[in-house]
GROMACS .gro file of N, CA, C and O in nm:
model
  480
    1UNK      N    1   8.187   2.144  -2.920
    1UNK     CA    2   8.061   2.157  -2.850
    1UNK      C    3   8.092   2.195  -2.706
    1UNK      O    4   8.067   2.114  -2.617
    2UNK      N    5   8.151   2.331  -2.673
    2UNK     CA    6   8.145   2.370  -2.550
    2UNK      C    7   8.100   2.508  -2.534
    2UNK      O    8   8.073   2.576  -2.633
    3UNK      N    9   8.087   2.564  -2.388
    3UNK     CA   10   8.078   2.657  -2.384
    3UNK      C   11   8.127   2.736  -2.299
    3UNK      O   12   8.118   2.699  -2.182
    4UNK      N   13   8.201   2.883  -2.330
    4UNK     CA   14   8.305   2.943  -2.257
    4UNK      C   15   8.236   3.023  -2.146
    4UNK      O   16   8.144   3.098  -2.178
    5UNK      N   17   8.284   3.011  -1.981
    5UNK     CA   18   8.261   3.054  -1.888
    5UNK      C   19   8.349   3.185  -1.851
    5UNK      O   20   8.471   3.198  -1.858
    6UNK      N   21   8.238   3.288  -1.805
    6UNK     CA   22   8.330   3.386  -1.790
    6UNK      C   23   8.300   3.449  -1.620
    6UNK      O   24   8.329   3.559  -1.575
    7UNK      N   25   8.235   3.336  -1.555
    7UNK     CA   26   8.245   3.344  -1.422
    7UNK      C   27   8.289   3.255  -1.332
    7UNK      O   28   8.335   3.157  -1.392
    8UNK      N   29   8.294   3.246  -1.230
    8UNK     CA   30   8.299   3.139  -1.124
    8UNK      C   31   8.480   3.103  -1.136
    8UNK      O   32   8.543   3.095  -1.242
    9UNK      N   33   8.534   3.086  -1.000
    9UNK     CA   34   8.680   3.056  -0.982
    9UNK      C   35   8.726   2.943  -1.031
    9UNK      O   36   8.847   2.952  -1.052
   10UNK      N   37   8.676   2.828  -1.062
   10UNK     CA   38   8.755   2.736  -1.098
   10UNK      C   39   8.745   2.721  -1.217
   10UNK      O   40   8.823   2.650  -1.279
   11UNK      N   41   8.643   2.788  -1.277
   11UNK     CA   42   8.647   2.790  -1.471
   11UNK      C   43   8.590   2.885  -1.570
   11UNK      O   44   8.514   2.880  -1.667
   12UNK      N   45   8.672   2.989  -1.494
   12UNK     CA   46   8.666   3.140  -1.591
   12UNK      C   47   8.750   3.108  -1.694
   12UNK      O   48   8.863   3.063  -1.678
   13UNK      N   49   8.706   3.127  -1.784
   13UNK     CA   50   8.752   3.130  -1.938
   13UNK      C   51   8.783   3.030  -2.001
   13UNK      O   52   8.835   3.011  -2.111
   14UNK      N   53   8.734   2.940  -1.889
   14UNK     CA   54   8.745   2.776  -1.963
   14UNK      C   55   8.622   2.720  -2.039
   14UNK      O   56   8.509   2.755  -2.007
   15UNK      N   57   8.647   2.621  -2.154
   15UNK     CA   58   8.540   2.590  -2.243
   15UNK      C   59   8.495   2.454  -2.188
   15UNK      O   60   8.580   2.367  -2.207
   16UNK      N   61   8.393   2.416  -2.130
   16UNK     CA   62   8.306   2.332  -2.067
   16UNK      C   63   8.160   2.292  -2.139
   16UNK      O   64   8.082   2.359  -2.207
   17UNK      N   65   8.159   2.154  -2.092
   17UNK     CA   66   8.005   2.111  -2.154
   17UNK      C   67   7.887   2.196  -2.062
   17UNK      O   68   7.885   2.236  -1.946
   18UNK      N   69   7.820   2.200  -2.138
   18UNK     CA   70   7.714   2.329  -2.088
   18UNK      C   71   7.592   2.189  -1.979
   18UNK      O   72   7.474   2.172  -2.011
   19UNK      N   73   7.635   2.137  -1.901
   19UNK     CA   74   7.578   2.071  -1.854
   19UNK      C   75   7.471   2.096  -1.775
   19UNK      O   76   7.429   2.004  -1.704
   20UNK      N   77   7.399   2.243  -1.772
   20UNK     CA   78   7.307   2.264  -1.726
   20UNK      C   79   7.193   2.236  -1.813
   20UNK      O   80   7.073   2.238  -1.782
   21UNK      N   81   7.249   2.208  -1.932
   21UNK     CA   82   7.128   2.211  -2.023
   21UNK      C   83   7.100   2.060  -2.036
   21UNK      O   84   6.983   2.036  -2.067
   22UNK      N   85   7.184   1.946  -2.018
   22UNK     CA   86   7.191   1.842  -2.060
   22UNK      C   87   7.108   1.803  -1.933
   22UNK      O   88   7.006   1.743  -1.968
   23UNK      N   89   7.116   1.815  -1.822
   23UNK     CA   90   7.050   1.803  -1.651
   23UNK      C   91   6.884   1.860  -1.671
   23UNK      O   92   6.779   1.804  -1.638
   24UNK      N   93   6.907   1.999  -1.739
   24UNK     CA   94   6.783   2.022  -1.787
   24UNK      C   95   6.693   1.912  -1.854
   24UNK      O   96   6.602   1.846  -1.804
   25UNK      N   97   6.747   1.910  -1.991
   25UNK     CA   98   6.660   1.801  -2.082
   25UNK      C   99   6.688   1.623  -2.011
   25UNK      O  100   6.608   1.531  -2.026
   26UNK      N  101   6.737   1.619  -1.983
   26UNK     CA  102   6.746   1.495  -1.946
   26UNK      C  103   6.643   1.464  -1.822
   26UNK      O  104   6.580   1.360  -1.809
   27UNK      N  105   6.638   1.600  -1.719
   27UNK     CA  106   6.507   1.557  -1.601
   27UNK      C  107   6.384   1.615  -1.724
   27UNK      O  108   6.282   1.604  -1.657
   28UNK      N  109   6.359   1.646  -1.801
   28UNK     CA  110   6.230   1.669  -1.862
   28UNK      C  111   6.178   1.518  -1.927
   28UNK      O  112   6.061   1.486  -1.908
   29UNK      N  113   6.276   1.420  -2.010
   29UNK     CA  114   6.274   1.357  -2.070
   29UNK      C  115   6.183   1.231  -1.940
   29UNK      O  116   6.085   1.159  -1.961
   30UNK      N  117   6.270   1.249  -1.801
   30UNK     CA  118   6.254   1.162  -1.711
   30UNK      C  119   6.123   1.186  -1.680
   30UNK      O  120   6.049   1.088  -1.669
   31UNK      N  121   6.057   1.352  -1.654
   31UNK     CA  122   5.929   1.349  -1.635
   31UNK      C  123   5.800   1.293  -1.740
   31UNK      O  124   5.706   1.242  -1.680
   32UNK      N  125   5.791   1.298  -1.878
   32UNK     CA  126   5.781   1.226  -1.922
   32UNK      C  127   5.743   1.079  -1.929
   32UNK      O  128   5.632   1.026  -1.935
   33UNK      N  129   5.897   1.014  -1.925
   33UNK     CA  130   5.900   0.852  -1.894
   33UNK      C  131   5.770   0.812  -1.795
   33UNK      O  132   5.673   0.737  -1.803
   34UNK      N  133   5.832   0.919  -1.683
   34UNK     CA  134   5.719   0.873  -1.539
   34UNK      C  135   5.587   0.884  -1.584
   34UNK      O  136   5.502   0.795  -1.590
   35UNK      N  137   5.578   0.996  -1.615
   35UNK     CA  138   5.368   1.038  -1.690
   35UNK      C  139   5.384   0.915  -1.748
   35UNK      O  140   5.338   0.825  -1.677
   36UNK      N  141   5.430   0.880  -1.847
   36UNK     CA  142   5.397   0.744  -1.902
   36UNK      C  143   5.337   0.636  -1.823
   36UNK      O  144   5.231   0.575  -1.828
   37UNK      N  145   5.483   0.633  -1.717
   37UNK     CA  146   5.448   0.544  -1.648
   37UNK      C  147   5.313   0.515  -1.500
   37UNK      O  148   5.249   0.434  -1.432
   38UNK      N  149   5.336   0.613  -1.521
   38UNK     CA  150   5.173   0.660  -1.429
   38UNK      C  151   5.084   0.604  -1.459
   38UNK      O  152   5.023   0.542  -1.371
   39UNK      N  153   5.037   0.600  -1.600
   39UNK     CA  154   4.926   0.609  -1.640
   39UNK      C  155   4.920   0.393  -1.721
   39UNK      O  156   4.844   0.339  -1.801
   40UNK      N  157   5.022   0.352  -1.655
   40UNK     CA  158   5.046   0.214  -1.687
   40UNK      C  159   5.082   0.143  -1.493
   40UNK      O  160   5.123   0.029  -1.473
   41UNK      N  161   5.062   0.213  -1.416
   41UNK     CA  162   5.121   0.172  -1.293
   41UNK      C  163   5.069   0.035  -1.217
   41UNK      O  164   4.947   0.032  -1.205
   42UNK      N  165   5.117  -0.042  -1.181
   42UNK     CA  166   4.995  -0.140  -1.114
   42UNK      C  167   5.038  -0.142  -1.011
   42UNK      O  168   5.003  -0.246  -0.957
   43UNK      N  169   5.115  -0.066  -0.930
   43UNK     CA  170   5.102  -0.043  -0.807
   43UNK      C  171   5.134   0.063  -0.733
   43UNK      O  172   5.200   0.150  -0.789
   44UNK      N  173   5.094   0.084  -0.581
   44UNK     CA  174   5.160   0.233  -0.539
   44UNK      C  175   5.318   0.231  -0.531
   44UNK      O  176   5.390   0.131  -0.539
   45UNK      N  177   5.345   0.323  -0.519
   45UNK     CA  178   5.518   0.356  -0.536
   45UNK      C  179   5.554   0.309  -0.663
   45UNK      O  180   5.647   0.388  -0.668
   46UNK      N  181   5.563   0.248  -0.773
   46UNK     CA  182   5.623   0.197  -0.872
   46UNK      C  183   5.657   0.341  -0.967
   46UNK      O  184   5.743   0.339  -1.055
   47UNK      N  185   5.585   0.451  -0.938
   47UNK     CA  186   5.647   0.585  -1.021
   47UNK      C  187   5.755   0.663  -0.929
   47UNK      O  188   5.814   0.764  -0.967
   48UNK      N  189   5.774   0.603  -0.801
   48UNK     CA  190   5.884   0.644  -0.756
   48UNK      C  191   6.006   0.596  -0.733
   48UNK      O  192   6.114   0.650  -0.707
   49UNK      N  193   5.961   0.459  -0.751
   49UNK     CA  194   6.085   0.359  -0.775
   49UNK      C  195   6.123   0.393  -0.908
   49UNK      O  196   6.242   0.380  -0.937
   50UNK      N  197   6.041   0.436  -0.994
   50UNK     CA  198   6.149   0.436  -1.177
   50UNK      C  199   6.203   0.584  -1.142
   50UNK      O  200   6.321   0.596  -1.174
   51UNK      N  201   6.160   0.670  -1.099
   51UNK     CA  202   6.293   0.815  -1.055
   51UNK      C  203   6.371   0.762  -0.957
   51UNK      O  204   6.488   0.801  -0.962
   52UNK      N  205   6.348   0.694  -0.880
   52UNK     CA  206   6.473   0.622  -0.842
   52UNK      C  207   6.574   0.555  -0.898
   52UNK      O  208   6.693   0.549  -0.866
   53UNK      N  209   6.492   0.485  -1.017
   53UNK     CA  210   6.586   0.440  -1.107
   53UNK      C  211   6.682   0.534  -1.225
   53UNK      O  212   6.802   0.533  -1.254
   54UNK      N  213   6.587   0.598  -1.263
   54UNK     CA  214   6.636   0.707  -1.396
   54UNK      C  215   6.680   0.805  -1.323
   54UNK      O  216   6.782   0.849  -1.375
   55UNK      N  217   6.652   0.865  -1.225
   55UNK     CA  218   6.730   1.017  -1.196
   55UNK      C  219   6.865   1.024  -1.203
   55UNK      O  220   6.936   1.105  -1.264
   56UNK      N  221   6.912   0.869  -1.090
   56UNK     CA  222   7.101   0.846  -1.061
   56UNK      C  223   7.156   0.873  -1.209
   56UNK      O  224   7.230   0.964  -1.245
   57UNK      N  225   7.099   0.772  -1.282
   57UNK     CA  226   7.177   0.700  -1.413
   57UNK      C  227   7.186   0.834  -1.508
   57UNK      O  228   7.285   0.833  -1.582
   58UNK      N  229   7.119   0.924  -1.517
   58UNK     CA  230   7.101   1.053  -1.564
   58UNK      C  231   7.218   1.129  -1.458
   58UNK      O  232   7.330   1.168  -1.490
   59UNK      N  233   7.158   1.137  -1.331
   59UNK     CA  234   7.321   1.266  -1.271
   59UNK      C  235   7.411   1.214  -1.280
   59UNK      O  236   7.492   1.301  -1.313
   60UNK      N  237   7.476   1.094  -1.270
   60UNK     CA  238   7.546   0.994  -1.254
   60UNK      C  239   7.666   1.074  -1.430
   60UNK      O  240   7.774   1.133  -1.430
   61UNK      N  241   7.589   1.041  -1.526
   61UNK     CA  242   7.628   1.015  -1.676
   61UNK      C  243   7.660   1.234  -1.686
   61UNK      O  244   7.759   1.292  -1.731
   62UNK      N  245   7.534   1.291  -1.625
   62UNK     CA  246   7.562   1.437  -1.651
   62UNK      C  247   7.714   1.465  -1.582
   62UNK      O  248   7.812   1.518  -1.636
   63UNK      N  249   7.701   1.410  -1.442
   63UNK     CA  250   7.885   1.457  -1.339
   63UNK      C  251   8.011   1.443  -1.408
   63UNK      O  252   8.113   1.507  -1.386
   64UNK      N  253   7.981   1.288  -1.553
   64UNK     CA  254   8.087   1.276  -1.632
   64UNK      C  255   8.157   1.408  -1.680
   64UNK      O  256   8.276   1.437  -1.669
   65UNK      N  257   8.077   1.468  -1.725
   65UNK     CA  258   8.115   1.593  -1.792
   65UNK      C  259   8.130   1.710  -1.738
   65UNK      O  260   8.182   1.788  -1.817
   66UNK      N  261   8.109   1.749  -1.650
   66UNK     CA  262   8.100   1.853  -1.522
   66UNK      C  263   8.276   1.861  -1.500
   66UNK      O  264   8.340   1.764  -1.458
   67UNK      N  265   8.361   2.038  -1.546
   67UNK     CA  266   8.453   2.042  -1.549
   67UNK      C  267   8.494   2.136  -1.422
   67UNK      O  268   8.582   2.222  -1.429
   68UNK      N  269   8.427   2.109  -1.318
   68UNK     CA  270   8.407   2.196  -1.196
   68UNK      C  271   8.529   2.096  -1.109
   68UNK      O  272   8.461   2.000  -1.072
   69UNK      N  273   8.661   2.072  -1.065
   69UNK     CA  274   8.647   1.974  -0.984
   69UNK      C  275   8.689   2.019  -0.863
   69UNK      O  276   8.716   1.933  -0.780
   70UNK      N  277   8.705   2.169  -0.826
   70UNK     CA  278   8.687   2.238  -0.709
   70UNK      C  279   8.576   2.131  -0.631
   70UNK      O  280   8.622   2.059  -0.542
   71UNK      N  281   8.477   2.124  -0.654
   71UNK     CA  282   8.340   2.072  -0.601
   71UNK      C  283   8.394   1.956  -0.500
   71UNK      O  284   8.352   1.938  -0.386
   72UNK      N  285   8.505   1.874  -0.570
   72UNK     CA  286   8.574   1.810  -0.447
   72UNK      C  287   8.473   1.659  -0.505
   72UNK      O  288   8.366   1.666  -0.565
   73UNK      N  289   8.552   1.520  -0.463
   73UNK     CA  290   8.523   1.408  -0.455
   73UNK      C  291   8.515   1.349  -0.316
   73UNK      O  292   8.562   1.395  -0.212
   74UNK      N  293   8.437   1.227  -0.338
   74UNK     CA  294   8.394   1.211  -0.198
   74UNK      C  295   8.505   1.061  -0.186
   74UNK      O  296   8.543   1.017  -0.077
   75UNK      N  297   8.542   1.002  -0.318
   75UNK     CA  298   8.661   0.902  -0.258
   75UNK      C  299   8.781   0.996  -0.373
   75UNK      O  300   8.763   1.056  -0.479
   76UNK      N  301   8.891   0.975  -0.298
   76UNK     CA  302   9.013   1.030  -0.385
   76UNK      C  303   9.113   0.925  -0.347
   76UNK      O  304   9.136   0.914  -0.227
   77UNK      N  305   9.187   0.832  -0.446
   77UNK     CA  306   9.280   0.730  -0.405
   77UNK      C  307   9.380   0.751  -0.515
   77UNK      O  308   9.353   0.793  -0.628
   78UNK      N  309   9.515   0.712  -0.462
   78UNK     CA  310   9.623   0.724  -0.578
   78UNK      C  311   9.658   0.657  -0.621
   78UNK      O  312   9.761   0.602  -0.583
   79UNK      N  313   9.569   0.612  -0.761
   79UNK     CA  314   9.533   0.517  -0.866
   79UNK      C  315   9.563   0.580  -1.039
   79UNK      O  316   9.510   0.551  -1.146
   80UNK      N  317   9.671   0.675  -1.003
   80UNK     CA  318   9.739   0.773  -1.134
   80UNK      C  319   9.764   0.641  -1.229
   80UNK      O  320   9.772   0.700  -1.337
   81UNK      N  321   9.782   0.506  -1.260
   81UNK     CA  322   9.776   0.457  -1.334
   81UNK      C  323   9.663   0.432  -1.416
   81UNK      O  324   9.654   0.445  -1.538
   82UNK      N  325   9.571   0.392  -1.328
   82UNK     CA  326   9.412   0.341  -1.382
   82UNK      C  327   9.366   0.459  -1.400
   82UNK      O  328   9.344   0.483  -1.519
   83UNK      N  329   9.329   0.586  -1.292
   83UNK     CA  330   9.262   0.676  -1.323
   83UNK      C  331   9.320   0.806  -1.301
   83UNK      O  332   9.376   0.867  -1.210
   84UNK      N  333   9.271   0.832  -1.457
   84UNK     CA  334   9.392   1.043  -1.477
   84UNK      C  335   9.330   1.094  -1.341
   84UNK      O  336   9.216   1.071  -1.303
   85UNK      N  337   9.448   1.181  -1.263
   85UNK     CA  338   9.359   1.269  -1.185
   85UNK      C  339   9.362   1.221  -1.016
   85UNK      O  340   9.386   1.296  -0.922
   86UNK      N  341   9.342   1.127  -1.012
   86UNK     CA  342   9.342   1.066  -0.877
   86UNK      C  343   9.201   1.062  -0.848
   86UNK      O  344   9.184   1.068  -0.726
   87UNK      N  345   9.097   1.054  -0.910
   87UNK     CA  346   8.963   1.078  -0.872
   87UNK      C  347   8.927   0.963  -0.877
   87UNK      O  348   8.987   0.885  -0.950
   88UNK      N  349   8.806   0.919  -0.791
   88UNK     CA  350   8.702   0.792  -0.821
   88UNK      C  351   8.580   0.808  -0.827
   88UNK      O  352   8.526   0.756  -0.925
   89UNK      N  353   8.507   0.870  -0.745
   89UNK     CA  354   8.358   0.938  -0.762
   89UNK      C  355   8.383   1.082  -0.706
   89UNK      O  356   8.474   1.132  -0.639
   90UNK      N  357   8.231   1.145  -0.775
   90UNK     CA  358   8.226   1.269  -0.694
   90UNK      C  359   8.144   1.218  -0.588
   90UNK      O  360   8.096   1.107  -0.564
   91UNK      N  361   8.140   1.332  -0.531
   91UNK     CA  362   7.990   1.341  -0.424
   91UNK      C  363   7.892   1.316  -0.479
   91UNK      O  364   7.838   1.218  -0.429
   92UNK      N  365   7.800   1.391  -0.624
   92UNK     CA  366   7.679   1.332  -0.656
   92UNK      C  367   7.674   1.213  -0.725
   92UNK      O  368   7.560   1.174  -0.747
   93UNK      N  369   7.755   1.152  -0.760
   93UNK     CA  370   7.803   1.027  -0.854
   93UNK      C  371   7.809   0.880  -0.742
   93UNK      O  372   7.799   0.761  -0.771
   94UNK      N  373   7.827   0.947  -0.608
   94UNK     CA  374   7.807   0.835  -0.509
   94UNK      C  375   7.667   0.872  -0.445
   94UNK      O  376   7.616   0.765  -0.410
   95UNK      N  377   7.603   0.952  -0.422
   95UNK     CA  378   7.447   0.941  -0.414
   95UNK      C  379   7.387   0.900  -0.474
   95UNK      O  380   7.290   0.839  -0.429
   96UNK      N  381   7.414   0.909  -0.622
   96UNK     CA  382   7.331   0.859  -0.734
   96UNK      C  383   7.342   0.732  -0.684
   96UNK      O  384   7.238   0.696  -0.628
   97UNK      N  385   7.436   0.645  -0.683
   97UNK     CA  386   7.483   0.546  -0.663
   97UNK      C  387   7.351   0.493  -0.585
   97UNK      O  388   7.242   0.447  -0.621
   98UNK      N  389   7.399   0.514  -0.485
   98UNK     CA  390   7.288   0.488  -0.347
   98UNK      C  391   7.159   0.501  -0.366
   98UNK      O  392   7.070   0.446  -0.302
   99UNK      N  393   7.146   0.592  -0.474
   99UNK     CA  394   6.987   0.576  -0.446
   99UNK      C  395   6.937   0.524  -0.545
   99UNK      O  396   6.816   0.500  -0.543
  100UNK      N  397   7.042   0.480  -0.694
  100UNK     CA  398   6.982   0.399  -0.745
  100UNK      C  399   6.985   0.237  -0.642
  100UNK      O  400   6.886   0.164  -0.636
  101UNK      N  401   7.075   0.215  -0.591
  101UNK     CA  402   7.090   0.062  -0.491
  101UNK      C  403   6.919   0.088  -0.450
  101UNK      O  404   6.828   0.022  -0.498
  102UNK      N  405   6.906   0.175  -0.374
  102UNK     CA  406   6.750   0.151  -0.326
  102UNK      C  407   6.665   0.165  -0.366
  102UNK      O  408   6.567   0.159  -0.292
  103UNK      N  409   6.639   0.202  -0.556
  103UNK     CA  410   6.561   0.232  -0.648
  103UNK      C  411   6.508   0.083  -0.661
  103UNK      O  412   6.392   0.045  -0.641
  104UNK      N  413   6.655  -0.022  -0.709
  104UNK     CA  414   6.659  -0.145  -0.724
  104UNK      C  415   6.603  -0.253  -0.618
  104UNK      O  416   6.537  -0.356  -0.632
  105UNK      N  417   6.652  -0.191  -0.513
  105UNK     CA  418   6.591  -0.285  -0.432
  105UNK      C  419   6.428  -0.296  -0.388
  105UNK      O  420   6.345  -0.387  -0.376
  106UNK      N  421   6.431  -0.137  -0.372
  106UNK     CA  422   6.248  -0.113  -0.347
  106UNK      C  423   6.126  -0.135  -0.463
  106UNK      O  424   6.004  -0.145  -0.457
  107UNK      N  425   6.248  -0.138  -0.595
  107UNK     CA  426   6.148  -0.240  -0.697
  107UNK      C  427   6.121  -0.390  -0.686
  107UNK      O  428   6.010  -0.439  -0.704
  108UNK      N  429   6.238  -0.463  -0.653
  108UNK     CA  430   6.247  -0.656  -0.614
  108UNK      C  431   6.147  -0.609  -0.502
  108UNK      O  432   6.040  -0.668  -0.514
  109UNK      N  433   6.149  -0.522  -0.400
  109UNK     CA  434   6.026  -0.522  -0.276
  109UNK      C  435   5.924  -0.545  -0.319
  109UNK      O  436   5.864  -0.651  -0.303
  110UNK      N  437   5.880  -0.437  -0.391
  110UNK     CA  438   5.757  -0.376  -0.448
  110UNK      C  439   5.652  -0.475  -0.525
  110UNK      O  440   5.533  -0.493  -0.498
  111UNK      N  441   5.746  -0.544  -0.649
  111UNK     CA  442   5.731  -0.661  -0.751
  111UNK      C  443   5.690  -0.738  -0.651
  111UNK      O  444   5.573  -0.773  -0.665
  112UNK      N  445   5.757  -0.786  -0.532
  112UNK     CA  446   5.737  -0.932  -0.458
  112UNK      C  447   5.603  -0.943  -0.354
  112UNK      O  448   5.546  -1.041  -0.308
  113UNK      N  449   5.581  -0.802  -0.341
  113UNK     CA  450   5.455  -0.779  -0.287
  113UNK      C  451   5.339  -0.775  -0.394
  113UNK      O  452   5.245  -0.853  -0.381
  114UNK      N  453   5.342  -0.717  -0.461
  114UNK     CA  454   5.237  -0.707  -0.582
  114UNK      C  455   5.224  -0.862  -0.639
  114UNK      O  456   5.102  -0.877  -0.654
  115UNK      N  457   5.278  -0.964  -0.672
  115UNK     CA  458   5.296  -1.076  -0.650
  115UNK      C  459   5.175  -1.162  -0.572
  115UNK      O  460   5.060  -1.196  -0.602
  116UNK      N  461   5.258  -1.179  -0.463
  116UNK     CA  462   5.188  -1.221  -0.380
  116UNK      C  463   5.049  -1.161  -0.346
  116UNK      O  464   4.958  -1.244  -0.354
  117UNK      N  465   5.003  -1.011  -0.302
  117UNK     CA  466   4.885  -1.007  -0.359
  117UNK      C  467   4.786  -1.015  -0.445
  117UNK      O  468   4.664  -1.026  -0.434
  118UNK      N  469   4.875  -1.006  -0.550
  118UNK     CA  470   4.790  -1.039  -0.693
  118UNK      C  471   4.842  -1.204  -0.756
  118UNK      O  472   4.929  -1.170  -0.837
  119UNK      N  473   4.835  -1.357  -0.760
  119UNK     CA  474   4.899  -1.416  -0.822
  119UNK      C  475   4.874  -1.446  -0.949
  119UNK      O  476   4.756  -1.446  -0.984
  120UNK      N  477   4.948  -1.468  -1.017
  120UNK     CA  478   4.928  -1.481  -1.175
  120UNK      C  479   4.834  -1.594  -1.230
  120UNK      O  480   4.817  -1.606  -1.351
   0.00000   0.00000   0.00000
């Protein structure tokens, strides 16, 4: 299940996961989720806190497979035992990161306010 590139410098003629398509369906799937969740929301921001949540965990899982590594990492440590390569994250694999941290947190916000204005 790959597919052969016959442009770009770091992977001409190399067979790679076609990860544009997987980035594709995977943000469609996410738009989706959200309409769902829209239409169940009980408060403001709570459809932007769940793409906060689902977008990372989606680029995060797509970068796995991404055979580009020209693109460069944003930590590189020499950990050739634990990890092939010397790599630890990329660049989008540590944004994701981050913005799921504040997906998470601006939901415990969000919840604790809705809460307290509304009590059970």
């Amino acid at each position: 299940w790959a597919v052969k590139f016959s442009s770009g410098l770091a992977t001409k003629g190399a067979y790679l996961h076609p990860t544009q398509l997987y980035e594709s369906f995977g943000t469609l799937c996410i738009f989706f989720c959200l309409v769902a969740i829209r239409s169940r929301k009980r408060y403001d921001g709570q459809v932007l806190v769940w793409y906060l949540l689902l977008y990372p965990i989606e680029r995060f899982t797509v970068e796995l497979l991404r055979g580009d590594k020209i693109r460069g990492y944003l930590f590189s440590l020499n950990l050739t035992d634990l990890i092939p390569g010397n790599e630890l994250l990329t660049t989008s694999q540590t944004v994701s990161f981050g913005l799921f941290v504040i997906g998470v947190s601006s939901m415990a916000w969000l919840n604790y306010q809705d809460r307290k204005t509304h009590p059970a």
